[in-house]
XYZ file of N, CA, C and O in Angstrom:
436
model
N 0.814 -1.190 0.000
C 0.000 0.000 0.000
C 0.864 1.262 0.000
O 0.888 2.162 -0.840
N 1.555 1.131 1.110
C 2.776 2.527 0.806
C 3.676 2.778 -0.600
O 4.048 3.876 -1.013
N 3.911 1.542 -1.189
C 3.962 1.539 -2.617
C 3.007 1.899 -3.835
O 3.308 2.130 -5.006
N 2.337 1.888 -3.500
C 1.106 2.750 -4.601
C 1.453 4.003 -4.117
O 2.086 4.816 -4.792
N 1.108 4.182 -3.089
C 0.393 5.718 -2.570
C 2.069 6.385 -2.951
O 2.144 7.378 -3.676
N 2.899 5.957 -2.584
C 4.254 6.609 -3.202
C 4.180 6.817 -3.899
O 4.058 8.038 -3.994
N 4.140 5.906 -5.505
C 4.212 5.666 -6.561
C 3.072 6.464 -7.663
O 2.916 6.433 -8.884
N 2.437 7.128 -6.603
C 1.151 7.998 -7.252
C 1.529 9.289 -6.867
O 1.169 10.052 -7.764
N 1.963 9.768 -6.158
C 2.723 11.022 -5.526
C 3.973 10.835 -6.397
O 4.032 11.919 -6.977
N 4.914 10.165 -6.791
C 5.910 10.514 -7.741
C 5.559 10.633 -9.375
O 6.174 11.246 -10.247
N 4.537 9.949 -9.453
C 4.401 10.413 -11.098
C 3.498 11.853 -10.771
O 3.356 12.583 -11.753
N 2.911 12.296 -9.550
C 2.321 13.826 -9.605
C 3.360 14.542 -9.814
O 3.428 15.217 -10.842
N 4.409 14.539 -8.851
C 5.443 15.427 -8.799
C 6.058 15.518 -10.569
O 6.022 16.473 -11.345
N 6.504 14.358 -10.732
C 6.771 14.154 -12.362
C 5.974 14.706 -13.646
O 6.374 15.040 -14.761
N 4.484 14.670 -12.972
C 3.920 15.410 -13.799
C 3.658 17.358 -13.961
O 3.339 18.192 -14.809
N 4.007 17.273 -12.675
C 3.695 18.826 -12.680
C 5.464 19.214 -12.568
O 5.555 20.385 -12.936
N 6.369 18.867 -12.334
C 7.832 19.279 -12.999
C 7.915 19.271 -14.818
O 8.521 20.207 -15.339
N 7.274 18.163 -15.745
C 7.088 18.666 -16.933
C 6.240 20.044 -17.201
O 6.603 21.105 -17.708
N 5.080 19.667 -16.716
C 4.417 20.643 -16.872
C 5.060 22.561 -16.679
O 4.816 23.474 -17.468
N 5.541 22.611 -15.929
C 6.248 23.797 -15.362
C 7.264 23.736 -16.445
O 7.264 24.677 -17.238
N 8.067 22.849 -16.595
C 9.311 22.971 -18.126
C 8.645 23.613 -19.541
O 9.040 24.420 -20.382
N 7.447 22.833 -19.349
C 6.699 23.732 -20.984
C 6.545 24.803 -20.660
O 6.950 25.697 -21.403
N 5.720 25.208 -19.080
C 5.308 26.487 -18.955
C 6.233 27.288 -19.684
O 6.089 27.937 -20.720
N 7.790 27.008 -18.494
C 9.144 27.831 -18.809
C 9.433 27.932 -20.458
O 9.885 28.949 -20.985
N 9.093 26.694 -21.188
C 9.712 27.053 -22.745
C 8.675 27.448 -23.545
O 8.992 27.755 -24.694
N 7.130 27.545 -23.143
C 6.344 28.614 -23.942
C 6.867 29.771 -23.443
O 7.087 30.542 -24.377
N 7.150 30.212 -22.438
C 7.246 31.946 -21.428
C 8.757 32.273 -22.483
O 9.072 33.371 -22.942
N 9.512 30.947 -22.663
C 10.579 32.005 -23.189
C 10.539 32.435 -24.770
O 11.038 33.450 -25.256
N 9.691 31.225 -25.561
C 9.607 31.517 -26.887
C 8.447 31.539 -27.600
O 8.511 31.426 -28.824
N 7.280 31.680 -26.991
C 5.992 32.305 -27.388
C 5.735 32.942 -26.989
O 4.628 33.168 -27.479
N 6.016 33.985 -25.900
C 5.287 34.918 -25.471
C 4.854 35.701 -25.780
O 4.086 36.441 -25.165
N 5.407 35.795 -27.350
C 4.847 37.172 -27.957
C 3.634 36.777 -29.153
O 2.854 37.541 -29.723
N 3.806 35.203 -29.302
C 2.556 35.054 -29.998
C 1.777 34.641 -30.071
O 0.904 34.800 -30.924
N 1.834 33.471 -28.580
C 0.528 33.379 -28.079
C 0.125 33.624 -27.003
O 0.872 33.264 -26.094
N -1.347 34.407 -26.548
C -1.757 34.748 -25.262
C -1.806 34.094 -24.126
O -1.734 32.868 -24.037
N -1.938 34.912 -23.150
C -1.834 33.832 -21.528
C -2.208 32.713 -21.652
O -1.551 31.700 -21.410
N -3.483 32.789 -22.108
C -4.718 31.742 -21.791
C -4.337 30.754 -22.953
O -4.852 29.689 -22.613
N -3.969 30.650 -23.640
C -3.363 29.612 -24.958
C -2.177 28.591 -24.627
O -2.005 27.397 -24.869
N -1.193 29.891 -23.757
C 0.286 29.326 -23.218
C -0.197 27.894 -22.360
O 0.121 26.730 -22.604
N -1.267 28.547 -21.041
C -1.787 27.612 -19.958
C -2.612 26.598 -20.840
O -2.715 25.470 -20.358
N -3.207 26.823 -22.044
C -3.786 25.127 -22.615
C -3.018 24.623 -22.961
O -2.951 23.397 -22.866
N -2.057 25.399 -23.544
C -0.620 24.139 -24.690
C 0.014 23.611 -23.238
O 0.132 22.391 -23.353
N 0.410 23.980 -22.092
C 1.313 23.813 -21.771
C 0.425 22.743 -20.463
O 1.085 22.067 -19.674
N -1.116 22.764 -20.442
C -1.478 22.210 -19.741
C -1.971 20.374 -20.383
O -2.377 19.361 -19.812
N -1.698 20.676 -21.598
C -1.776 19.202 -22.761
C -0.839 18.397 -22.824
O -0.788 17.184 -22.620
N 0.217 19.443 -23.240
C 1.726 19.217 -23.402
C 2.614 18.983 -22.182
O 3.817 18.769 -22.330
N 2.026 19.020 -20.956
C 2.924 18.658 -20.315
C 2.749 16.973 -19.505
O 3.686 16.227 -19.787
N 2.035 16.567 -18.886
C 1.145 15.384 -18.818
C 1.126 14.818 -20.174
O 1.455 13.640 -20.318
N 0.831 15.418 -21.025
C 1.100 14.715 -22.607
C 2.620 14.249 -22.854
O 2.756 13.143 -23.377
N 3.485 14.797 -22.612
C 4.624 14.510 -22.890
C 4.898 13.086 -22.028
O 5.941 12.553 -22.406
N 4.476 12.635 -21.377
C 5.001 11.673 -20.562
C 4.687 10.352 -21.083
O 5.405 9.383 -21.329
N 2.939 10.632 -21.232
C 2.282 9.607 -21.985
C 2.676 9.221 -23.723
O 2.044 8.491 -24.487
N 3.468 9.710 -23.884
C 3.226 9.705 -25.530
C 4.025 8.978 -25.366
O 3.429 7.925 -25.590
N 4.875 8.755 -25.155
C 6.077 8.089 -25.020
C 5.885 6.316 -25.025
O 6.522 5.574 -25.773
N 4.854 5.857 -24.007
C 4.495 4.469 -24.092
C 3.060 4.509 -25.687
O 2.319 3.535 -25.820
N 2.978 5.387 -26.383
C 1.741 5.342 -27.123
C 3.381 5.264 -28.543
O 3.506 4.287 -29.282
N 4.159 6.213 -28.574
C 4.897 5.818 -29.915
C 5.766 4.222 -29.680
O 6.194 3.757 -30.737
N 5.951 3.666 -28.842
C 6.781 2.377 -28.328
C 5.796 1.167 -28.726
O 6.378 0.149 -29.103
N 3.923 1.114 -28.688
C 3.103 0.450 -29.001
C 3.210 0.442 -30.714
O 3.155 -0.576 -31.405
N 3.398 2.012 -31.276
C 2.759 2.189 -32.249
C 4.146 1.408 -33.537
O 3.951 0.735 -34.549
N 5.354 1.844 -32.958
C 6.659 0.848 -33.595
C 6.325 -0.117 -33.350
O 6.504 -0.826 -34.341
N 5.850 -0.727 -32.467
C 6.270 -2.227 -31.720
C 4.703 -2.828 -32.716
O 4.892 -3.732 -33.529
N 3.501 -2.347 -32.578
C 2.503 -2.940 -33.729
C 2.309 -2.806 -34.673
O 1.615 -3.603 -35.305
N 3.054 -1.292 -35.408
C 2.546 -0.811 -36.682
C 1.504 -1.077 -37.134
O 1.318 -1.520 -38.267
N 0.301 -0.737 -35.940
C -1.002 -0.685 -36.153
C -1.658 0.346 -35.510
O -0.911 1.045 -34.825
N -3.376 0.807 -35.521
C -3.571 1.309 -34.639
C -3.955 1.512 -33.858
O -5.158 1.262 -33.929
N -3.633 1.951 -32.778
C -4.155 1.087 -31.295
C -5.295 1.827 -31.133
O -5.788 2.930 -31.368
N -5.600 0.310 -30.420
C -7.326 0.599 -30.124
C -7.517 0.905 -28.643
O -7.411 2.121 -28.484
N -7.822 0.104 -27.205
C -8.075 0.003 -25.779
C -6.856 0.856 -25.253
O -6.985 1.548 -24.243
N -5.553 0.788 -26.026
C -4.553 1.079 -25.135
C -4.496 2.579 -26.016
O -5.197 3.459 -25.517
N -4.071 2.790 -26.717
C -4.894 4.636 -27.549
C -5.987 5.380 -26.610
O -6.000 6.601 -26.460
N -6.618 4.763 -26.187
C -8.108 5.410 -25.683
C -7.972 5.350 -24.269
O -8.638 6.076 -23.530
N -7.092 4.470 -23.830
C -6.378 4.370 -22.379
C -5.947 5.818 -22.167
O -6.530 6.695 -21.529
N -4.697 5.884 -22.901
C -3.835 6.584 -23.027
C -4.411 7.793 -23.117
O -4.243 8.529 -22.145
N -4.904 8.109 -23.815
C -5.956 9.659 -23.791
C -6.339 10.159 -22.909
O -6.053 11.249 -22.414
N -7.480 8.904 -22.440
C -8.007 9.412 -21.526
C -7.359 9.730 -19.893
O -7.797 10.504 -19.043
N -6.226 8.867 -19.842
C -5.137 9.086 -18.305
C -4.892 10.847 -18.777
O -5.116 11.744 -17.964
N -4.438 11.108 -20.113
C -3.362 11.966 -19.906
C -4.602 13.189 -19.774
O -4.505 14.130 -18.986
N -5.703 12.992 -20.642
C -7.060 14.062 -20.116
C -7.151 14.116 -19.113
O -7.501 15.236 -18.739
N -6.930 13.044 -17.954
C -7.585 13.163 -16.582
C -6.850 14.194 -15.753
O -7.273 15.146 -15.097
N -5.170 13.562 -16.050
C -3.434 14.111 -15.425
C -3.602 15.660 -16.179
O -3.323 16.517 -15.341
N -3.845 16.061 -17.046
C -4.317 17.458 -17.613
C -4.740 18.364 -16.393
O -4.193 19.205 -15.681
N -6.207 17.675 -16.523
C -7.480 18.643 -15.790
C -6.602 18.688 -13.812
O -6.521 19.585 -12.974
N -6.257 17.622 -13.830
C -6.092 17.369 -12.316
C -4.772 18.255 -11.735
O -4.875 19.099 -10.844
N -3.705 17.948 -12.314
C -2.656 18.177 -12.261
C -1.690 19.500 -13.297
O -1.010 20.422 -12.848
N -1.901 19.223 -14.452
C -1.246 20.287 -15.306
C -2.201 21.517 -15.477
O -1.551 22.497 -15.842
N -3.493 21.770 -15.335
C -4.085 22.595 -15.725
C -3.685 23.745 -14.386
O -3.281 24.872 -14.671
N -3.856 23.298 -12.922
C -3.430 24.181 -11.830
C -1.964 24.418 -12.104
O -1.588 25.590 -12.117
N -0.996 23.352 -12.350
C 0.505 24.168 -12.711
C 0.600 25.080 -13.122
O 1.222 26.003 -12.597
N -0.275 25.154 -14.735
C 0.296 25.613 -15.970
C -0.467 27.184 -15.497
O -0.269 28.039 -16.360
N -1.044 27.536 -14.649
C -2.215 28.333 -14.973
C -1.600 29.263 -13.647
O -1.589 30.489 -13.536
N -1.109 28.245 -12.718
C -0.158 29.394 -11.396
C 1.062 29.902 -11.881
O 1.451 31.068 -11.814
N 1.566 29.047 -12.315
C 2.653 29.555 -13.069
C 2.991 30.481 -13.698
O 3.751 31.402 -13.401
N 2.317 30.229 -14.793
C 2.169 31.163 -15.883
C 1.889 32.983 -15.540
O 2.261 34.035 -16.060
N 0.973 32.564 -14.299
C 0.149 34.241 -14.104
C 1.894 34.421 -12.651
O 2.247 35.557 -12.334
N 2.376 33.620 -12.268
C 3.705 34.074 -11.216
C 4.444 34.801 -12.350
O 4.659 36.012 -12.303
N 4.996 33.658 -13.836
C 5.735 34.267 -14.450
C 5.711 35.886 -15.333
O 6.708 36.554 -15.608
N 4.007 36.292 -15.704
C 3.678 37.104 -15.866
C 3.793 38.286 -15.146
O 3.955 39.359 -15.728
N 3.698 38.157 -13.427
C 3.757 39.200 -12.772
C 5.223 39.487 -12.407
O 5.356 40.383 -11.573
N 6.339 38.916 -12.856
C 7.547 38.393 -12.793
C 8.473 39.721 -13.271
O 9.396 40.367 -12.776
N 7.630 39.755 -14.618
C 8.050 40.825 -15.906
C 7.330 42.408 -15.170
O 7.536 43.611 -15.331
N 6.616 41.751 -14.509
C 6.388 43.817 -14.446
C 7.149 44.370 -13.842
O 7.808 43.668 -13.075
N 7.375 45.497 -13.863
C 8.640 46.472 -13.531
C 8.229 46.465 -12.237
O 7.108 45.995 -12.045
N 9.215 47.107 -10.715
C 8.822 47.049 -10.000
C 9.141 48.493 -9.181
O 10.237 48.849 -8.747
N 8.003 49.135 -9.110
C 7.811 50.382 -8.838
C 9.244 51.091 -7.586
O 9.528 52.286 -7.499
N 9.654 50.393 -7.090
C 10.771 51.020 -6.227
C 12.100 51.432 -6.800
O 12.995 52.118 -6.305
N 11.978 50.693 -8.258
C 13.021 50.664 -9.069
C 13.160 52.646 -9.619
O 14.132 53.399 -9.559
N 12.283 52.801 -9.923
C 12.170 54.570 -10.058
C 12.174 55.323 -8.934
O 12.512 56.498 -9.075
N 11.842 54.887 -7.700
C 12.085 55.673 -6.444
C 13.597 56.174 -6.741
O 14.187 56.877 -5.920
C-alpha cells in the first residue's frame, strides 16, 4: 500500500515538474505570440502529454497498427493528469511568471 500511494505522488510530482518545463519554454519563446490563456492550454496538454506519448509511440513501432483500448487508455489518463494536475501548474505559473516581468515600482524611487 505505501507503494502505490508513493508511486502515485511521484508520477504527480513528475507530472507537474514537466508541466512547469513547458510552462518555462512557452514563457521564453511564445510569449509574444501566443496569449496567456493559450500558453496555460498548450502547456497544460503538453505537459502530462509529454510523458504519456512516449508508451503510445513504443506500441505504435512495436505494432505498426492502430491502437485501439490502449490509444483510448492513453488519452483518456493523460485528459484526466491534464485537468487534475497540469491545468493548476500551468495556470499558477504562468500568471507568477507574468507578474515576474512587471517592472517594480521602487526601481524609479
Amino acid at each position: 500500500m505505501a507503494v502505490a500511494i508513493f508511486s502515485i505522488v511521484f508520477i504527480a510530482v513528475i507530472l507537474a515538474l514537466l508541466t512547469a518545463g513547458v510552462v518555462l519554454c512557452l514563457h521564453l519563446w511564445a510569449r509574444r505570440r501566443l496569449g496567456k490563456q493559450m500558453r496555460v492550454l498548450v502547456a497544460t496538454i503538453l505537459g502530462p502529454g509529454s510523458l504519456f506519448l512516449v508508451p503510445f509511440v513504443f506500441e505504435l513501432v512495436d505494432g505498426g497498427q492502430v491502437m485501439g483500448e490502449l490509444g483510448i487508455g492513453l488519452v483518456a489518463v493523460t485528459g484526466f493528469f491534464s485537468l487534475i494536475i497540469g491545468w493548476p501548474t500551468a495556470a499558477i505559473l504562468t500568471r507568477q511568471l507574468e507578474r515576474s516581468l512587471l517592472p517594480d515600482a521602487r526601481v524609479f524611487e
